[in-house]
PDB file of C-alpha atoms and ligand atoms in Angstrom:
ATOM      1  CA  MET A  21     240.961  73.680 110.478  1.00 69.00           C
ATOM      2  CA  ILE A  22     237.970  71.738 111.911  1.00 73.00           C
ATOM      3  CA  PRO A  23     236.328  69.867 108.929  1.00 77.00           C
ATOM      4  CA  GLY A  24     232.599  70.339 108.388  1.00 88.00           C
ATOM      5  CA  ALA A  25     230.797  73.768 107.910  1.00 94.00           C
ATOM      6  CA  ARG A  26     227.523  75.012 106.784  1.00 97.00           C
ATOM      7  CA  LEU A  27     228.381  77.759 104.252  1.00 97.00           C
ATOM      8  CA  ILE A  28     226.485  79.828 101.731  1.00 98.00           C
ATOM      9  CA  LEU A  29     228.594  81.559  98.883  1.00 97.00           C
ATOM     10  CA  LEU A  30     226.751  84.529  97.346  1.00 97.00           C
ATOM     11  CA  GLY A  31     228.015  86.683  94.328  1.00 95.00           C
ATOM     12  CA  ARG A  32     227.218  87.751  90.648  1.00 92.00           C
ATOM     13  CA  GLN A  33     227.730  85.013  88.178  1.00 85.00           C
ATOM     14  CA  GLY A  34     231.131  85.084  86.901  1.00 85.00           C
ATOM     15  CA  ALA A  35     232.569  86.290  90.396  1.00 90.00           C
ATOM     16  CA  GLY A  36     234.508  82.940  90.588  1.00 89.00           C
ATOM     17  CA  LYS A  37     231.968  81.191  92.836  1.00 92.00           C
ATOM     18  CA  GLY A  38     231.911  77.791  91.299  1.00 89.00           C
ATOM     19  CA  THR A  39     235.872  77.223  91.322  1.00 88.00           C
ATOM     20  CA  GLN A  40     235.903  78.682  94.815  1.00 95.00           C
ATOM     21  CA  CYS A  41     233.070  76.408  96.008  1.00 95.00           C
ATOM     22  CA  VAL A  42     235.088  73.283  94.552  1.00 93.00           C
ATOM     23  CA  ARG A  43     237.985  74.261  96.544  1.00 95.00           C
ATOM     24  CA  LEU A  44     236.091  75.088  99.796  1.00 97.00           C
ATOM     25  CA  SER A  45     234.139  71.840  99.550  1.00 96.00           C
ATOM     26  CA  ARG A  46     237.549  69.915  99.489  1.00 96.00           C
ATOM     27  CA  HIS A  47     239.059  71.996 102.147  1.00 96.00           C
ATOM     28  CA  PHE A  48     236.161  71.684 104.724  1.00 96.00           C
ATOM     29  CA  VAL A  49     235.306  68.402 103.489  1.00 96.00           C
ATOM     30  CA  VAL A  50     231.705  68.990 102.894  1.00 97.00           C
ATOM     31  CA  PRO A  51     229.497  68.444  99.598  1.00 97.00           C
ATOM     32  CA  HIS A  52     229.277  71.301  97.100  1.00 96.00           C
ATOM     33  CA  ILE A  53     225.632  71.844  96.400  1.00 97.00           C
ATOM     34  CA  SER A  54     225.113  73.932  93.448  1.00 96.00           C
ATOM     35  CA  THR A  55     221.514  74.293  92.278  1.00 97.00           C
ATOM     36  CA  GLY A  56     222.720  75.233  88.790  1.00 94.00           C
ATOM     37  CA  ASP A  57     224.488  71.792  88.659  1.00 93.00           C
ATOM     38  CA  MET A  58     221.431  70.256  89.757  1.00 96.00           C
ATOM     39  CA  LEU A  59     219.294  71.744  87.212  1.00 96.00           C
ATOM     40  CA  ARG A  60     221.670  71.125  84.428  1.00 93.00           C
ATOM     41  CA  ALA A  61     221.748  67.378  85.456  1.00 94.00           C
ATOM     42  CA  ALA A  62     217.857  67.355  85.107  1.00 96.00           C
ATOM     43  CA  VAL A  63     218.018  68.915  81.683  1.00 95.00           C
ATOM     44  CA  ARG A  64     220.705  65.915  80.741  1.00 93.00           C
ATOM     45  CA  GLU A  65     218.237  63.499  82.005  1.00 96.00           C
ATOM     46  CA  GLY A  66     215.403  64.990  80.150  1.00 96.00           C
ATOM     47  CA  THR A  67     213.045  64.892  83.257  1.00 96.00           C
ATOM     48  CA  GLU A  68     210.067  67.104  83.306  1.00 95.00           C
ATOM     49  CA  LEU A  69     211.930  69.516  85.612  1.00 95.00           C
ATOM     50  CA  GLY A  70     214.840  69.572  83.060  1.00 96.00           C
ATOM     51  CA  VAL A  71     212.640  70.425  80.137  1.00 96.00           C
ATOM     52  CA  MET A  72     211.185  73.469  82.022  1.00 95.00           C
ATOM     53  CA  ALA A  73     214.467  74.636  83.803  1.00 96.00           C
ATOM     54  CA  LYS A  74     216.245  74.616  80.099  1.00 95.00           C
ATOM     55  CA  ARG A  75     213.736  77.039  78.723  1.00 94.00           C
ATOM     56  CA  VAL A  76     214.166  79.405  81.789  1.00 95.00           C
ATOM     57  CA  MET A  77     217.938  78.873  82.139  1.00 93.00           C
ATOM     58  CA  ASP A  78     218.447  79.509  78.340  1.00 91.00           C
ATOM     59  CA  GLU A  79     216.675  82.985  78.852  1.00 88.00           C
ATOM     60  CA  GLY A  80     218.544  83.858  81.761  1.00 88.00           C
ATOM     61  CA  GLY A  81     215.676  83.748  83.956  1.00 92.00           C
ATOM     62  CA  LEU A  82     214.973  82.205  87.565  1.00 95.00           C
ATOM     63  CA  VAL A  83     213.182  78.794  88.130  1.00 97.00           C
ATOM     64  CA  THR A  84     210.394  79.483  90.683  1.00 97.00           C
ATOM     65  CA  ASP A  85     211.018  79.510  94.383  1.00 97.00           C
ATOM     66  CA  ASP A  86     208.961  76.548  95.117  1.00 96.00           C
ATOM     67  CA  ILE A  87     210.617  74.243  92.816  1.00 96.00           C
ATOM     68  CA  MET A  88     214.081  75.594  93.892  1.00 97.00           C
ATOM     69  CA  VAL A  89     213.254  75.390  97.665  1.00 97.00           C
ATOM     70  CA  GLY A  90     211.832  71.746  97.087  1.00 96.00           C
ATOM     71  CA  LEU A  91     215.094  70.702  95.538  1.00 97.00           C
ATOM     72  CA  VAL A  92     217.214  72.144  98.214  1.00 98.00           C
ATOM     73  CA  ARG A  93     215.143  70.857 101.032  1.00 97.00           C
ATOM     74  CA  GLU A  94     215.494  67.252  99.780  1.00 97.00           C
ATOM     75  CA  ARG A  95     219.303  67.585  99.156  1.00 97.00           C
ATOM     76  CA  LEU A  96     219.905  69.208 102.726  1.00 97.00           C
ATOM     77  CA  SER A  97     218.182  66.179 104.199  1.00 97.00           C
ATOM     78  CA  GLN A  98     220.679  63.588 102.769  1.00 97.00           C
ATOM     79  CA  PRO A  99     223.070  62.034 105.386  1.00 97.00           C
ATOM     80  CA  ASP A 100     226.254  63.575 103.942  1.00 96.00           C
ATOM     81  CA  ALA A 101     224.807  67.225 104.350  1.00 97.00           C
ATOM     82  CA  VAL A 102     223.235  66.358 107.662  1.00 96.00           C
ATOM     83  CA  SER A 103     226.509  64.958 109.386  1.00 95.00           C
ATOM     84  CA  ARG A 104     229.176  66.910 107.531  1.00 96.00           C
ATOM     85  CA  GLY A 105     227.356  70.179 106.378  1.00 97.00           C
ATOM     86  CA  TYR A 106     227.846  71.809 102.715  1.00 98.00           C
ATOM     87  CA  ILE A 107     228.650  74.814 100.661  1.00 98.00           C
ATOM     88  CA  LEU A 108     225.544  76.193  98.920  1.00 98.00           C
ATOM     89  CA  ASP A 109     226.326  77.662  95.596  1.00 97.00           C
ATOM     90  CA  GLY A 110     223.613  79.514  93.706  1.00 96.00           C
ATOM     91  CA  PHE A 111     221.010  79.394  96.373  1.00 97.00           C
ATOM     92  CA  PRO A 112     219.338  81.397  97.697  1.00 97.00           C
ATOM     93  CA  ARG A 113     218.747  83.704  94.828  1.00 96.00           C
ATOM     94  CA  THR A 114     215.848  85.636  96.041  1.00 96.00           C
ATOM     95  CA  VAL A 115     214.539  86.690  99.442  1.00 96.00           C
ATOM     96  CA  GLY A 116     211.706  84.245  99.421  1.00 97.00           C
ATOM     97  CA  GLN A 117     214.503  81.246  99.043  1.00 98.00           C
ATOM     98  CA  ALA A 118     216.397  82.831 101.883  1.00 97.00           C
ATOM     99  CA  GLN A 119     213.348  82.794 104.161  1.00 97.00           C
ATOM    100  CA  ALA A 120     212.681  79.144 103.235  1.00 98.00           C
ATOM    101  CA  LEU A 121     216.080  78.193 103.968  1.00 98.00           C
ATOM    102  CA  ASP A 122     216.045  79.695 107.313  1.00 97.00           C
ATOM    103  CA  GLU A 123     213.238  77.646 108.053  1.00 97.00           C
ATOM    104  CA  ILE A 124     214.853  74.490 106.563  1.00 97.00           C
ATOM    105  CA  THR A 125     218.039  75.147 108.565  1.00 97.00           C
ATOM    106  CA  ALA A 126     216.436  76.150 111.957  1.00 96.00           C
ATOM    107  CA  VAL A 127     217.609  73.140 113.707  1.00 95.00           C
ATOM    108  CA  ARG A 128     221.397  73.155 112.345  1.00 94.00           C
ATOM    109  CA  PRO A 129     221.857  76.891 111.166  1.00 95.00           C
ATOM    110  CA  ILE A 130     224.133  78.275 108.618  1.00 96.00           C
ATOM    111  CA  ASP A 131     227.707  79.128 110.139  1.00 94.00           C
ATOM    112  CA  VAL A 132     228.492  81.961 107.780  1.00 96.00           C
ATOM    113  CA  VAL A 133     227.184  83.492 104.497  1.00 97.00           C
ATOM    114  CA  LEU A 134     230.104  84.576 102.178  1.00 97.00           C
ATOM    115  CA  ASP A 135     229.578  87.347  99.697  1.00 97.00           C
ATOM    116  CA  LEU A 136     232.108  87.239  96.742  1.00 97.00           C
ATOM    117  CA  ASP A 137     232.160  90.888  95.763  1.00 96.00           C
ATOM    118  CA  VAL A 138     233.329  91.347  92.163  1.00 95.00           C
ATOM    119  CA  PRO A 139     232.074  94.563  90.128  1.00 93.00           C
ATOM    120  CA  ARG A 140     229.330  94.070  87.466  1.00 91.00           C
ATOM    121  CA  ASP A 141     231.749  95.316  84.459  1.00 88.00           C
ATOM    122  CA  LEU A 142     234.477  92.641  85.484  1.00 91.00           C
ATOM    123  CA  VAL A 143     232.111  89.772  85.611  1.00 90.00           C
ATOM    124  CA  LEU A 144     230.659  90.791  82.300  1.00 87.00           C
ATOM    125  CA  HIS A 145     234.026  90.307  80.708  1.00 83.00           C
ATOM    126  CA  ARG A 146     234.691  87.099  82.465  1.00 85.00           C
ATOM    127  CA  LEU A 147     231.246  85.576  81.621  1.00 87.00           C
ATOM    128  CA  THR A 148     231.804  85.969  78.032  1.00 86.00           C
ATOM    129  CA  SER A 149     235.081  83.851  78.083  1.00 89.00           C
ATOM    130  CA  ARG A 150     233.763  81.196  80.642  1.00 89.00           C
ATOM    131  CA  ARG A 151     233.724  77.438  79.987  1.00 93.00           C
ATOM    132  CA  VAL A 152     232.760  75.076  82.569  1.00 91.00           C
ATOM    133  CA  CYS A 153     233.193  71.327  83.177  1.00 93.00           C
ATOM    134  CA  ARG A 154     230.156  69.522  82.562  1.00 89.00           C
ATOM    135  CA  ASP A 155     230.635  67.163  85.286  1.00 89.00           C
ATOM    136  CA  CYS A 156     232.370  68.631  88.379  1.00 88.00           C
ATOM    137  CA  GLY A 157     231.652  72.453  87.480  1.00 83.00           C
ATOM    138  CA  THR A 158     235.407  73.737  87.216  1.00 86.00           C
ATOM    139  CA  ASN A 159     235.454  76.791  85.534  1.00 85.00           C
ATOM    140  CA  TYR A 160     238.133  77.795  82.871  1.00 91.00           C
ATOM    141  CA  VAL A 161     238.768  80.713  80.704  1.00 88.00           C
ATOM    142  CA  ALA A 162     238.895  80.489  77.004  1.00 91.00           C
ATOM    143  CA  ASP A 163     241.753  82.486  75.191  1.00 85.00           C
ATOM    144  CA  GLY A 164     241.016  81.046  71.761  1.00 82.00           C
ATOM    145  CA  VAL A 165     244.040  78.780  71.556  1.00 84.00           C
ATOM    146  CA  GLU A 166     242.745  75.813  73.613  1.00 86.00           C
ATOM    147  CA  LYS A 167     242.892  72.359  72.280  1.00 86.00           C
ATOM    148  CA  LEU A 168     239.657  70.692  71.447  1.00 90.00           C
ATOM    149  CA  PRO A 169     237.725  68.663  72.632  1.00 93.00           C
ATOM    150  CA  TRP A 170     238.668  70.282  75.895  1.00 96.00           C
ATOM    151  CA  ILE A 171     239.152  67.737  78.839  1.00 96.00           C
ATOM    152  CA  CYS A 172     238.715  68.967  82.619  1.00 95.00           C
ATOM    153  CA  GLU A 173     241.954  68.696  84.448  1.00 94.00           C
ATOM    154  CA  VAL A 174     240.266  67.931  87.776  1.00 94.00           C
ATOM    155  CA  CYS A 175     237.889  65.261  86.670  1.00 96.00           C
ATOM    156  CA  GLY A 176     238.204  64.451  82.902  1.00 96.00           C
ATOM    157  CA  GLY A 177     234.947  65.594  82.030  1.00 96.00           C
ATOM    158  CA  ASP A 178     234.000  67.717  78.986  1.00 96.00           C
ATOM    159  CA  VAL A 179     234.720  71.503  79.263  1.00 96.00           C
ATOM    160  CA  MET A 180     231.805  73.237  77.503  1.00 94.00           C
ATOM    161  CA  HIS A 181     230.591  76.753  76.744  1.00 91.00           C
ATOM    162  CA  ARG A 182     227.259  76.947  78.503  1.00 87.00           C
ATOM    163  CA  ASP A 183     224.177  77.300  76.480  1.00 85.00           C
ATOM    164  CA  ASP A 184     223.008  80.269  78.717  1.00 85.00           C
ATOM    165  CA  ASP A 185     226.191  82.288  78.375  1.00 88.00           C
ATOM    166  CA  THR A 186     224.998  84.212  75.533  1.00 86.00           C
ATOM    167  CA  PRO A 187     225.277  88.120  75.657  1.00 85.00           C
ATOM    168  CA  GLU A 188     221.652  88.539  75.997  1.00 87.00           C
ATOM    169  CA  ALA A 189     221.196  85.874  78.917  1.00 89.00           C
ATOM    170  CA  ILE A 190     224.166  87.312  80.643  1.00 90.00           C
ATOM    171  CA  ALA A 191     222.785  90.642  80.718  1.00 90.00           C
ATOM    172  CA  HIS A 192     219.611  89.635  81.841  1.00 90.00           C
ATOM    173  CA  ARG A 193     221.006  87.364  84.563  1.00 90.00           C
ATOM    174  CA  LEU A 194     223.133  90.256  85.872  1.00 92.00           C
ATOM    175  CA  ASP A 195     219.987  92.478  85.916  1.00 94.00           C
ATOM    176  CA  LEU A 196     218.086  89.905  87.824  1.00 92.00           C
ATOM    177  CA  TYR A 197     220.934  89.573  90.398  1.00 93.00           C
ATOM    178  CA  GLU A 198     220.602  93.345  91.069  1.00 94.00           C
ATOM    179  CA  GLU A 199     216.890  93.140  91.442  1.00 94.00           C
ATOM    180  CA  GLN A 200     216.426  89.993  93.186  1.00 93.00           C
ATOM    181  CA  THR A 201     219.789  88.718  94.662  1.00 93.00           C
ATOM    182  CA  SER A 202     221.443  91.697  95.912  1.00 93.00           C
ATOM    183  CA  PRO A 203     218.611  92.307  98.521  1.00 95.00           C
ATOM    184  CA  LEU A 204     220.079  89.266 100.208  1.00 96.00           C
ATOM    185  CA  ILE A 205     223.138  91.200 101.203  1.00 95.00           C
ATOM    186  CA  GLN A 206     220.924  93.329 103.608  1.00 95.00           C
ATOM    187  CA  TYR A 207     218.975  90.272 104.604  1.00 96.00           C
ATOM    188  CA  TYR A 208     222.204  88.439 105.933  1.00 96.00           C
ATOM    189  CA  GLN A 209     223.758  91.675 107.180  1.00 94.00           C
ATOM    190  CA  ARG A 210     220.833  92.234 109.444  1.00 92.00           C
ATOM    191  CA  ASN A 211     221.023  88.900 111.144  1.00 83.00           C
ATOM    192  CA  GLY A 212     224.858  89.307 111.525  1.00 86.00           C
ATOM    193  CA  ARG A 213     225.909  86.140 109.385  1.00 90.00           C
ATOM    194  CA  LEU A 214     227.375  88.093 106.270  1.00 96.00           C
ATOM    195  CA  ALA A 215     231.213  88.276 105.633  1.00 97.00           C
ATOM    196  CA  ILE A 216     231.935  90.398 102.420  1.00 97.00           C
ATOM    197  CA  VAL A 217     235.058  89.001 100.629  1.00 97.00           C
ATOM    198  CA  ASP A 218     236.778  91.088  98.030  1.00 97.00           C
ATOM    199  CA  GLY A 219     236.876  88.837  94.912  1.00 96.00           C
ATOM    200  CA  VAL A 220     239.135  90.958  92.791  1.00 96.00           C
ATOM    201  CA  ALA A 221     242.466  89.004  93.263  1.00 95.00           C
ATOM    202  CA  SER A 222     244.203  85.927  92.181  1.00 94.00           C
ATOM    203  CA  PRO A 223     242.134  82.627  92.786  1.00 93.00           C
ATOM    204  CA  ASP A 224     244.660  81.542  95.461  1.00 97.00           C
ATOM    205  CA  GLU A 225     244.363  84.750  97.361  1.00 98.00           C
ATOM    206  CA  VAL A 226     240.499  84.968  96.936  1.00 97.00           C
ATOM    207  CA  PHE A 227     240.496  81.450  98.376  1.00 98.00           C
ATOM    208  CA  ARG A 228     242.784  82.423 101.330  1.00 98.00           C
ATOM    209  CA  ARG A 229     240.494  85.360 101.921  1.00 98.00           C
ATOM    210  CA  LEU A 230     237.299  83.218 101.977  1.00 98.00           C
ATOM    211  CA  THR A 231     238.695  80.479 104.342  1.00 97.00           C
ATOM    212  CA  ASP A 232     239.965  83.130 106.850  1.00 97.00           C
ATOM    213  CA  ALA A 233     236.415  84.518 106.947  1.00 96.00           C
ATOM    214  CA  VAL A 234     234.977  81.199 107.514  1.00 96.00           C
ATOM    215  CA  GLU A 235     237.311  80.502 110.416  1.00 94.00           C
ATOM    216  CA  ALA A 236     236.938  84.064 111.735  1.00 93.00           C
ATOM    217  CA  ALA A 237     233.119  83.451 111.768  1.00 91.00           C
ATOM    218  CA  ARG A 238     233.318  80.028 113.447  1.00 85.00           C
ATOM    219  CA  ARG A 239     235.806  81.540 116.255  1.00 84.00           C
ATOM    220  CA  PRO A 240     234.072  81.828 119.632  1.00 77.00           C
ATOM    221  CA  SER A 241     233.778  85.457 120.491  1.00 70.00           C
TER     222      SER A 241
HETATM  223  P1  LIG B 314     224.147  78.777  88.100  1.00 70.27           P
HETATM  224  O1  LIG B 314     224.943  77.614  87.529  1.00 70.27           O
HETATM  225  O2  LIG B 314     224.076  78.944  89.517  1.00 70.27           O
HETATM  226  O3  LIG B 314     224.650  79.997  87.269  1.00 70.27           O
HETATM  227  O4  LIG B 314     222.659  78.763  87.594  1.00 70.27           O
HETATM  228  C1  LIG B 314     222.188  78.594  86.181  1.00 70.27           C
HETATM  229  C2  LIG B 314     220.775  78.814  86.026  1.00 70.27           C
HETATM  230  O5  LIG B 314     220.073  77.915  86.672  1.00 70.27           O
HETATM  231  C3  LIG B 314     220.411  80.310  86.659  1.00 70.27           C
HETATM  232  O6  LIG B 314     220.756  81.282  85.655  1.00 70.27           O
HETATM  233  C4  LIG B 314     218.863  80.161  86.711  1.00 70.27           C
HETATM  234  O7  LIG B 314     218.221  80.010  85.554  1.00 70.27           O
HETATM  235  C5  LIG B 314     218.891  78.703  87.377  1.00 70.27           C
HETATM  236  N1  LIG B 314     218.986  78.529  88.870  1.00 70.27           N
HETATM  237  C6  LIG B 314     220.184  78.054  89.461  1.00 70.27           C
HETATM  238  N2  LIG B 314     219.905  78.313  90.889  1.00 70.27           N
HETATM  239  C7  LIG B 314     218.610  78.860  90.940  1.00 70.27           C
HETATM  240  C8  LIG B 314     217.787  79.384  92.048  1.00 70.27           C
HETATM  241  N3  LIG B 314     218.381  79.265  93.367  1.00 70.27           N
HETATM  242  N4  LIG B 314     216.753  80.039  91.663  1.00 70.27           N
HETATM  243  C9  LIG B 314     216.196  80.182  90.647  1.00 70.27           C
HETATM  244  N5  LIG B 314     216.888  79.711  89.448  1.00 70.27           N
HETATM  245  C10 LIG B 314     218.209  79.100  89.662  1.00 70.27           C
END
């Protein structure tokens, strides 16, 4: 395995993207850039962006492309992302964001766009029991018998129920995914950078499929 990669992981919320991104970032030794985590950090810091983002996120809506593109442009210009690459999680979410990203990455293009494919019914079920580490983003499944306060096994952070994981917000986010984000599959399919990975399997098996897809895409043809 050659360290360093420029990757995008697409997929419905609840498909297991967060957990797989944490693992992929360690495997390829690249920063995990999650736009959701960036917005949640802004909410915690109480910045102007955070106040606006909290309202949008709690409703399950999308923050505007201008703001998101600005955040990602800045993050991708940091030395770690320039020298090692990155895994993008939660971005792009619209065709407008994907077009802007093409422009941002024109000099150092994305290696492969991975689409983690999990059907809507299954993610709906997973999202209602999802709990997330506030600090490192590791996902957990609540089964009702966990010990509280719940401490993350990876980093010792607090494991929380996200404010935006209400049934209404979940339904709205999944609708938005079909409308705004699923067209990205065709967008990336057209320029030959897409690998669709079946996400219905154990986390270890899905991870193996994802790393295989990255290696296959990087192999010289
Ligand atoms: P996530 O952690 O990726 O599920 O993102 C949580 C929420 O942050 C989303 O439901 C959106 O409200 C917002 N968000 C994150 N990334 C983006 C993006 N690329 N474009 C617009 N809104 C975003």
